[in-house]
CSV table of C-alpha atoms in Angstrom, one decimal:
chain,number,residue,atom,x,y,z
A,572,GLU,CA,0.0,0.0,0.0
A,573,VAL,CA,2.9,2.4,0.8
A,574,LEU,CA,4.6,1.5,-2.4
A,575,ASP,CA,1.3,2.0,-4.4
A,576,LYS,CA,0.9,5.4,-2.8
A,577,SER,CA,4.5,6.4,-3.7
A,578,ILE,CA,4.1,5.3,-7.3
A,579,ARG,CA,0.8,7.2,-7.7
A,580,GLU,CA,2.4,10.3,-6.2
A,581,VAL,CA,5.4,10.2,-8.6
A,582,VAL,CA,3.1,9.5,-11.6
A,583,ARG,CA,0.9,12.5,-10.7
A,584,ILE,CA,3.9,14.8,-10.4
A,585,LEU,CA,5.2,13.5,-13.8
A,586,GLU,CA,1.9,14.0,-15.6
A,587,ASP,CA,1.6,17.5,-14.2
A,588,ALA,CA,5.2,18.7,-14.5
A,589,VAL,CA,6.8,16.6,-17.3
A,590,GLY,CA,3.8,15.6,-19.3
A,591,CYS,CA,2.8,19.2,-20.0
A,592,THR,CA,6.0,19.7,-22.0
A,593,ALA,CA,5.3,17.0,-24.5
A,594,GLY,CA,4.5,17.6,-28.2
A,595,PRO,CA,4.4,20.6,-30.5
A,596,LYS,CA,2.1,22.4,-28.2
A,597,GLY,CA,4.0,21.6,-25.0
A,598,LEU,CA,4.2,24.2,-22.3
A,599,THR,CA,7.3,25.6,-20.7
A,600,VAL,CA,8.1,24.9,-17.0
A,601,ALA,CA,9.8,27.0,-14.4
A,602,ILE,CA,12.4,25.1,-12.3
A,603,SER,CA,13.3,26.8,-9.1
A,604,LYS,CA,17.0,26.9,-8.1
A,605,PRO,CA,18.6,27.4,-4.7
A,606,TYR,CA,20.2,30.6,-6.0
A,607,GLY,CA,19.5,32.9,-9.0
A,608,SER,CA,16.5,33.1,-11.2
A,609,PRO,CA,14.3,30.0,-12.0
A,610,GLU,CA,15.2,28.2,-15.2
A,611,ILE,CA,12.5,28.2,-17.9
A,612,THR,CA,12.5,25.1,-20.1
A,613,LYS,CA,10.5,22.8,-22.4
A,614,ASP,CA,13.0,20.0,-21.9
A,615,GLY,CA,11.2,17.1,-20.2
A,616,TYR,CA,14.5,15.5,-19.2
A,617,LYS,CA,15.6,18.7,-17.3
A,618,VAL,CA,12.3,18.8,-15.5
A,619,MET,CA,12.5,15.1,-14.6
A,620,LYS,CA,16.0,15.6,-13.2
A,621,SER,CA,14.7,18.4,-11.0
A,622,ILE,CA,12.0,16.3,-9.4
A,623,LYS,CA,13.3,15.1,-6.0
A,624,PRO,CA,10.5,13.8,-3.7
A,625,GLU,CA,11.2,14.0,0.0
A,626,GLU,CA,9.7,10.6,0.7
A,627,PRO,CA,12.5,8.0,0.2
A,628,LEU,CA,10.4,5.4,-1.7
A,629,ALA,CA,9.0,8.1,-4.1
A,630,ALA,CA,12.6,9.4,-4.5
A,631,ALA,CA,13.8,5.9,-5.5
A,632,ILE,CA,11.0,5.5,-8.1
A,633,ALA,CA,11.7,9.0,-9.5
A,634,SER,CA,15.4,8.0,-9.7
A,635,ILE,CA,14.6,4.9,-11.8
A,636,ILE,CA,12.5,7.0,-14.2
A,637,THR,CA,15.3,9.6,-14.5
A,638,GLN,CA,17.8,6.8,-15.3
A,639,SER,CA,15.5,5.6,-18.1
A,640,ALA,CA,15.2,9.1,-19.5
A,641,SER,CA,19.0,9.6,-19.2
A,642,GLN,CA,19.6,6.4,-21.3
A,643,CYS,CA,17.1,7.7,-23.9
A,644,ASN,CA,18.9,11.1,-24.0
A,645,ASP,CA,22.3,9.5,-24.4
A,646,LYS,CA,21.3,7.1,-27.2
A,647,VAL,CA,18.8,9.3,-29.1
A,648,GLY,CA,19.1,12.9,-27.8
A,649,ASP,CA,15.3,13.3,-27.7
A,650,GLY,CA,12.1,11.6,-26.6
A,651,THR,CA,12.9,11.9,-22.9
A,652,THR,CA,9.4,13.2,-22.0
A,653,THR,CA,7.7,10.3,-23.7
A,654,CYS,CA,10.2,7.9,-22.2
A,655,SER,CA,9.6,9.3,-18.6
A,656,ILE,CA,5.8,9.0,-18.9
A,657,LEU,CA,6.0,5.5,-20.4
A,658,THR,CA,8.4,4.3,-17.7
A,659,ALA,CA,6.2,5.7,-15.0
A,660,LYS,CA,3.1,4.1,-16.5
A,661,VAL,CA,4.8,0.7,-16.8
A,662,ILE,CA,5.8,0.9,-13.1
A,663,GLU,CA,2.3,1.8,-12.2
A,664,GLU,CA,0.7,-1.0,-14.2
A,665,VAL,CA,3.3,-3.5,-12.8
A,666,SER,CA,2.3,-2.5,-9.3
A,667,LYS,CA,-1.4,-3.0,-10.1
A,668,ALA,CA,-0.8,-6.4,-11.7
A,669,LYS,CA,1.3,-7.5,-8.7
A,670,ALA,CA,-1.5,-6.4,-6.3
A,671,ALA,CA,-4.0,-8.5,-8.4
A,672,GLY,CA,-1.9,-11.6,-7.8
A,673,SER,CA,0.3,-11.9,-10.9
A,674,ASP,CA,3.8,-13.2,-10.4
A,675,ILE,CA,6.7,-11.0,-11.3
A,676,VAL,CA,8.2,-13.4,-13.9
A,677,SER,CA,4.9,-13.5,-15.9
A,678,ILE,CA,4.7,-9.7,-15.7
A,679,LYS,CA,8.2,-9.3,-17.0
A,680,ASN,CA,7.5,-11.8,-19.9
A,681,GLY,CA,4.4,-9.9,-20.8
A,682,ILE,CA,6.3,-6.6,-20.9
A,683,LEU,CA,8.9,-8.1,-23.2
A,684,LYS,CA,6.2,-9.5,-25.6
A,685,ALA,CA,4.4,-6.2,-25.6
A,686,LYS,CA,7.7,-4.4,-26.4
A,687,GLU,CA,8.3,-6.6,-29.4
A,688,ALA,CA,4.8,-6.1,-30.7
A,689,VAL,CA,5.0,-2.3,-30.3
A,690,LEU,CA,8.4,-2.1,-32.0
A,691,THR,CA,7.2,-4.3,-34.9
A,692,ALA,CA,4.2,-2.0,-35.3
A,693,LEU,CA,6.3,1.2,-35.2
A,694,MET,CA,8.8,-0.2,-37.8
A,695,SER,CA,5.9,-0.9,-40.2
A,696,MET,CA,4.7,2.7,-39.9
A,697,ARG,CA,8.1,4.4,-40.3
A,698,ARG,CA,9.0,6.5,-43.3
A,699,GLU,CA,12.0,8.7,-44.4
A,700,VAL,CA,11.6,12.3,-43.2
A,701,GLU,CA,11.9,15.1,-45.7
A,702,GLU,CA,14.3,18.1,-45.3
A,703,ASP,CA,11.4,20.5,-44.5
A,704,GLU,CA,10.2,18.1,-41.8
A,705,ILE,CA,13.7,18.1,-40.2
A,706,ALA,CA,13.5,21.9,-40.1
A,707,GLN,CA,10.1,21.6,-38.4
A,708,VAL,CA,11.3,19.3,-35.7
A,709,ALA,CA,14.5,21.4,-35.2
A,710,THR,CA,12.3,24.6,-34.9
A,711,LEU,CA,10.2,22.9,-32.3
A,712,SER,CA,13.3,21.9,-30.3
A,713,ALA,CA,14.6,25.5,-30.6
A,714,ASN,CA,11.4,26.8,-29.0
A,715,GLY,CA,9.9,28.0,-32.3
A,716,ASP,CA,13.0,29.7,-33.7
A,717,LYS,CA,12.7,29.1,-37.5
A,718,ASN,CA,16.2,30.4,-38.2
A,719,ILE,CA,17.8,27.9,-35.9
A,720,GLY,CA,15.5,25.1,-37.3
A,721,SER,CA,16.4,25.9,-40.9
A,722,LYS,CA,20.2,26.0,-40.1
A,723,ILE,CA,20.0,22.6,-38.4
A,724,ALA,CA,18.2,21.2,-41.4
A,725,GLN,CA,21.0,22.6,-43.6
A,726,CYS,CA,23.6,20.9,-41.4
A,727,VAL,CA,21.8,17.5,-41.8
A,728,LYS,CA,21.7,18.1,-45.6
A,729,GLU,CA,25.4,19.0,-45.6
A,730,VAL,CA,26.7,15.9,-43.8
A,731,GLY,CA,23.9,13.3,-44.3
A,732,LYS,CA,22.3,11.1,-41.6
A,733,ASP,CA,25.7,9.5,-40.7
A,734,GLY,CA,27.6,12.8,-40.5
A,735,VAL,CA,28.3,14.8,-37.3
A,736,ILE,CA,26.8,18.1,-36.2
A,737,THR,CA,28.4,20.1,-33.5
A,738,VAL,CA,27.9,23.6,-32.1
A,739,GLU,CA,30.5,26.3,-31.4
A,740,GLU,CA,30.1,29.6,-29.6
A,741,SER,CA,29.8,32.6,-31.9
A,742,LYS,CA,32.4,35.4,-31.8
A,743,GLY,CA,30.2,38.4,-31.1
A,744,PHE,CA,26.7,39.1,-32.4
A,745,LYS,CA,26.1,37.7,-35.9
A,746,ASP,CA,23.8,35.5,-37.9
A,747,LEU,CA,24.1,31.7,-37.5
A,748,GLU,CA,26.6,30.2,-39.8
A,749,VAL,CA,27.0,26.6,-41.0
A,750,GLU,CA,30.5,25.4,-41.8
A,751,LYS,CA,31.3,22.0,-43.3
A,752,THR,CA,34.7,20.6,-42.5
A,753,ASP,CA,36.6,17.3,-42.6
A,754,GLY,CA,36.3,15.3,-39.4
A,755,MET,CA,34.9,12.2,-37.8
A,756,GLN,CA,33.1,10.9,-34.7
A,757,PHE,CA,33.5,7.4,-33.2
A,758,ASP,CA,32.0,5.7,-30.2
A,759,ARG,CA,34.9,5.7,-27.7
A,760,GLY,CA,35.2,8.1,-24.8
A,761,TYR,CA,38.0,9.2,-22.5
A,762,LEU,CA,39.8,6.5,-20.5
A,763,SER,CA,39.7,8.6,-17.3
A,764,PRO,CA,37.4,11.4,-16.1
A,765,TYR,CA,40.5,13.1,-14.9
A,766,PHE,CA,41.3,14.1,-18.5
A,767,VAL,CA,38.2,16.4,-18.5
A,768,THR,CA,38.9,20.1,-19.2
A,769,ASN,CA,35.2,21.2,-18.9
A,770,ALA,CA,34.1,20.0,-15.5
A,771,GLU,CA,30.6,21.4,-15.8
A,772,LYS,CA,29.8,19.4,-19.0
A,773,MET,CA,32.3,16.6,-18.3
A,774,LEU,CA,34.0,17.1,-21.6
A,775,VAL,CA,37.6,17.1,-22.9
A,776,GLU,CA,37.9,20.1,-25.3
A,777,PHE,CA,41.2,20.6,-27.1
A,778,GLU,CA,42.0,23.3,-29.7
A,779,ASN,CA,44.6,22.6,-32.3
A,780,PRO,CA,45.8,19.3,-30.8
A,781,TYR,CA,48.4,16.8,-32.0
A,782,ILE,CA,47.0,13.3,-32.5
A,783,PHE,CA,49.0,10.1,-32.0
A,784,LEU,CA,47.6,6.8,-33.4
A,785,THR,CA,48.7,3.3,-32.6
A,786,GLU,CA,47.3,-0.2,-32.9
A,787,LYS,CA,49.3,-1.3,-29.8
A,788,LYS,CA,48.5,-1.2,-26.1
A,789,ILE,CA,50.5,1.4,-24.1
A,790,ASN,CA,51.4,0.1,-20.7
A,791,LEU,CA,54.7,1.9,-20.0
A,792,VAL,CA,55.0,5.6,-20.2
A,793,GLN,CA,58.7,5.2,-21.3
A,794,SER,CA,57.6,4.1,-24.8
A,795,ILE,CA,55.7,7.4,-25.5
A,796,LEU,CA,58.0,9.7,-23.4
A,797,PRO,CA,59.7,11.3,-26.4
A,798,ILE,CA,56.3,12.1,-27.9
A,799,LEU,CA,55.1,13.6,-24.6
A,800,GLU,CA,58.2,15.8,-24.3
A,801,ASN,CA,58.1,17.0,-27.9
A,802,VAL,CA,54.4,17.9,-27.6
A,803,ALA,CA,54.9,19.6,-24.2
A,804,ARG,CA,57.6,21.8,-25.7
A,805,SER,CA,55.2,22.8,-28.5
A,806,GLY,CA,52.6,24.0,-26.0
A,807,ARG,CA,49.8,22.2,-27.7
A,808,PRO,CA,47.4,19.5,-26.4
A,809,LEU,CA,47.8,15.8,-27.3
A,810,LEU,CA,45.2,13.1,-28.0
A,811,ILE,CA,46.3,9.5,-27.9
A,812,ILE,CA,44.2,6.9,-29.8
A,813,ALA,CA,45.4,3.4,-29.0
A,814,GLU,CA,44.2,-0.2,-28.6
A,815,ASP,CA,44.3,0.7,-24.9
A,816,VAL,CA,46.3,2.8,-22.4
A,817,GLU,CA,46.5,1.3,-19.0
A,818,GLY,CA,48.7,0.7,-15.9
A,819,GLU,CA,51.7,3.0,-15.3
A,820,ALA,CA,51.1,4.8,-18.6
A,821,LEU,CA,47.6,5.9,-17.8
A,822,SER,CA,48.3,6.8,-14.2
A,823,THR,CA,51.3,8.9,-15.3
A,824,LEU,CA,49.2,10.8,-17.9
A,825,VAL,CA,46.5,11.5,-15.4
A,826,LEU,CA,49.0,12.7,-12.8
A,827,ASN,CA,50.7,14.9,-15.3
A,828,LYS,CA,47.3,16.4,-16.2
A,829,LEU,CA,46.3,17.0,-12.6
A,830,ARG,CA,49.7,18.8,-11.9
A,831,GLY,CA,48.9,21.2,-14.7
A,832,GLY,CA,51.5,19.8,-17.2
A,833,LEU,CA,50.8,18.7,-20.7
A,834,GLN,CA,47.1,18.8,-21.8
A,835,VAL,CA,46.6,15.2,-22.8
A,836,ALA,CA,43.7,12.7,-23.2
A,837,ALA,CA,43.6,9.1,-24.2
A,838,VAL,CA,40.8,7.1,-25.9
A,839,LYS,CA,40.6,3.5,-27.1
A,840,ALA,CA,40.6,3.0,-30.9
A,841,PRO,CA,37.3,2.2,-32.5
A,842,GLY,CA,36.4,-1.2,-33.8
A,843,PHE,CA,38.0,-4.6,-33.3
A,844,GLY,CA,40.6,-6.7,-35.1
A,845,ASP,CA,41.1,-5.8,-38.8
A,846,ARG,CA,38.3,-3.2,-38.6
A,847,ARG,CA,40.2,-1.4,-35.9
A,848,LYS,CA,43.2,-1.3,-38.2
A,849,ASP,CA,41.1,0.0,-41.1
A,850,MET,CA,39.3,2.7,-38.9
A,851,LEU,CA,42.7,3.9,-37.5
A,852,GLY,CA,43.8,4.2,-41.1
A,853,ASP,CA,40.7,6.3,-41.9
A,854,ILE,CA,41.4,8.6,-38.9
A,855,ALA,CA,45.1,8.9,-40.0
A,856,VAL,CA,43.9,10.2,-43.4
A,857,ILE,CA,41.6,12.7,-41.9
A,858,VAL,CA,44.1,14.1,-39.4
A,859,GLY,CA,47.1,13.9,-41.7
A,860,ALA,CA,49.1,11.4,-39.5
A,861,LYS,CA,52.1,9.8,-41.3
A,862,TYR,CA,52.0,6.6,-39.2
A,863,VAL,CA,49.7,4.3,-37.3
A,864,VAL,CA,52.2,2.6,-35.1
A,865,ASN,CA,52.0,-1.2,-35.0
A,866,ASP,CA,54.2,-4.3,-34.8
A,867,GLU,CA,54.6,-4.4,-38.6
A,868,LEU,CA,56.0,-0.8,-38.8
A,869,ALA,CA,59.7,-0.3,-38.8
A,870,VAL,CA,59.2,3.1,-37.0
A,871,LYS,CA,58.8,2.7,-33.2
A,872,MET,CA,56.9,4.9,-30.8
A,873,GLU,CA,60.0,6.5,-29.4
A,874,ASP,CA,61.1,7.5,-33.0
A,875,ILE,CA,57.9,9.4,-33.8
A,876,ALA,CA,58.5,13.1,-34.5
A,877,LEU,CA,56.1,16.0,-34.2
A,878,SER,CA,55.8,16.2,-38.0
A,879,ASP,CA,54.6,12.5,-38.0
A,880,LEU,CA,51.7,13.2,-35.7
A,881,GLY,CA,48.2,14.1,-36.9
A,882,THR,CA,46.5,17.5,-36.2
A,883,ALA,CA,43.0,18.9,-36.0
A,884,LYS,CA,41.3,22.2,-35.4
A,885,SER,CA,39.6,20.9,-32.4
A,886,VAL,CA,38.7,17.7,-30.5
A,887,ARG,CA,35.7,17.1,-28.3
A,888,ILE,CA,35.5,13.9,-26.1
A,889,THR,CA,32.6,12.8,-23.9
A,890,LYS,CA,32.5,9.6,-21.7
A,891,ASP,CA,31.1,7.8,-24.8
A,892,ALA,CA,32.3,9.4,-28.0
A,893,THR,CA,35.2,11.3,-29.6
A,894,THR,CA,34.6,14.0,-32.3
A,895,ILE,CA,37.6,15.2,-34.4
A,896,ILE,CA,36.7,18.5,-36.1
A,897,GLY,CA,38.6,20.1,-39.0
A,898,SER,CA,41.7,18.3,-40.1
A,899,VAL,CA,44.6,20.7,-40.7
A,900,ASP,CA,47.2,18.8,-42.7
A,901,SER,CA,45.2,16.2,-44.6
A,902,SER,CA,44.3,17.2,-48.1
A,903,SER,CA,40.9,16.6,-49.7
A,904,GLU,CA,42.8,14.5,-52.3
A,905,SER,CA,44.0,12.0,-49.7
A,906,ILE,CA,40.4,11.6,-48.3
A,907,ALA,CA,39.1,11.2,-51.8
A,908,SER,CA,41.7,8.5,-52.5
A,909,ARG,CA,40.7,6.7,-49.3
A,910,THR,CA,37.0,6.9,-50.1
A,911,ASN,CA,37.6,5.5,-53.6
A,912,GLN,CA,39.5,2.6,-52.1
A,913,ILE,CA,36.6,1.8,-49.8
A,914,LYS,CA,34.1,2.0,-52.7
A,915,ALA,CA,36.3,-0.5,-54.7
A,916,GLN,CA,36.2,-2.8,-51.6
A,917,ILE,CA,32.4,-2.6,-51.5
A,918,GLU,CA,32.2,-3.5,-55.2
A,919,ASN,CA,34.5,-6.5,-54.8
A,920,SER,CA,33.0,-7.8,-51.5
A,921,SER,CA,30.6,-10.7,-51.6
A,922,SER,CA,29.6,-10.5,-47.9
A,923,ASP,CA,26.6,-8.4,-47.1
A,924,TYR,CA,28.0,-7.8,-43.5
A,925,ASP,CA,31.3,-6.6,-44.9
A,926,LYS,CA,29.6,-4.3,-47.3
A,927,GLU,CA,27.5,-2.8,-44.5
A,928,LYS,CA,30.6,-2.1,-42.4
A,929,LEU,CA,32.4,-0.7,-45.4
A,930,ARG,CA,29.5,1.6,-46.1
A,931,GLU,CA,29.6,2.8,-42.5
A,932,ARG,CA,33.3,3.7,-42.8
A,933,LEU,CA,32.5,5.4,-46.1
A,934,ALA,CA,29.8,7.5,-44.5
A,935,LYS,CA,32.0,8.5,-41.6
A,936,LEU,CA,34.9,9.4,-43.9
A,937,SER,CA,33.0,11.3,-46.5
A,938,GLY,CA,30.2,12.9,-44.3
A,939,GLY,CA,32.5,15.2,-42.4
A,940,VAL,CA,31.4,17.5,-39.7
A,941,ALA,CA,28.9,20.4,-39.9
A,942,VAL,CA,29.7,23.2,-37.4
A,943,LEU,CA,26.8,25.5,-36.4
A,944,LYS,CA,28.1,28.7,-34.9
């Protein structure tokens, strides 16, 4: 009975505070803060995160719903209001079924069957969105600002559905601009949160960094010490992309960062096996790196000079992904040559799976990055 009461209370708060933000005619909500003015938002996820019931059981239920919305936000970037309401309603219906005598295993199996039925129905109703519809959705997310909506639609048109869109702060007051540049995003985040440079957003943000690529694991800092010393003398940041960085090497890099030394971050290379090798090669082309260090290469880590490293205009790393924006030294000819090589591999491949993975690489390589600023 206490649990049912707590669930009903959380669902009521959700419907009142979060549910009202849903859809094109959603309302704005004012979130009070311990200091400063209230925050006005239409973002259901922000509203959900601000709900903190005093009663412990209700607080635990609200936390579960917030975690569900957080996963939706991380994977999709939208739909958190709908996700929050659906999660709350599922919890409410589970509580009712349990009270009516159903066992929890049967309830779980029923939920999974219902999920599959809903997903199948949704997949049968899906269709490709048109460019003007992208602008409409973007305008809605921008609180009705048609200029922002049209610029976001332009970004999508520039880089395609597999490309990357990022936002930069404008220099002074001016109209929004869209700039398409070489770049790539892959699903690997920083290896330690101590690398973070923007604590508020938990991001690593580097301007004009050097980029070192290797297929090998880095366990000992001694192997990369010459690279670290050379980059430190240049005064620029360093991004290390390797199979892994662990043990003494990782702890030394973290300690160096905490002491205010070289601005450095390390991420794991994307992919596995031969695909990791191919993707590192793609990144090397984009950033203009001369070498991807591996066991087959005559050049060792300690022999790598600054001129052998890749470079980029900027790098942005979250806990889940790395975005390289604006290669500096790589030419469009080298990227075109690499894309033509991948196209030839697609033509010659007899495996549908291999073709799919090659097309993914091609999209990442040719899509580039659209910068909205």
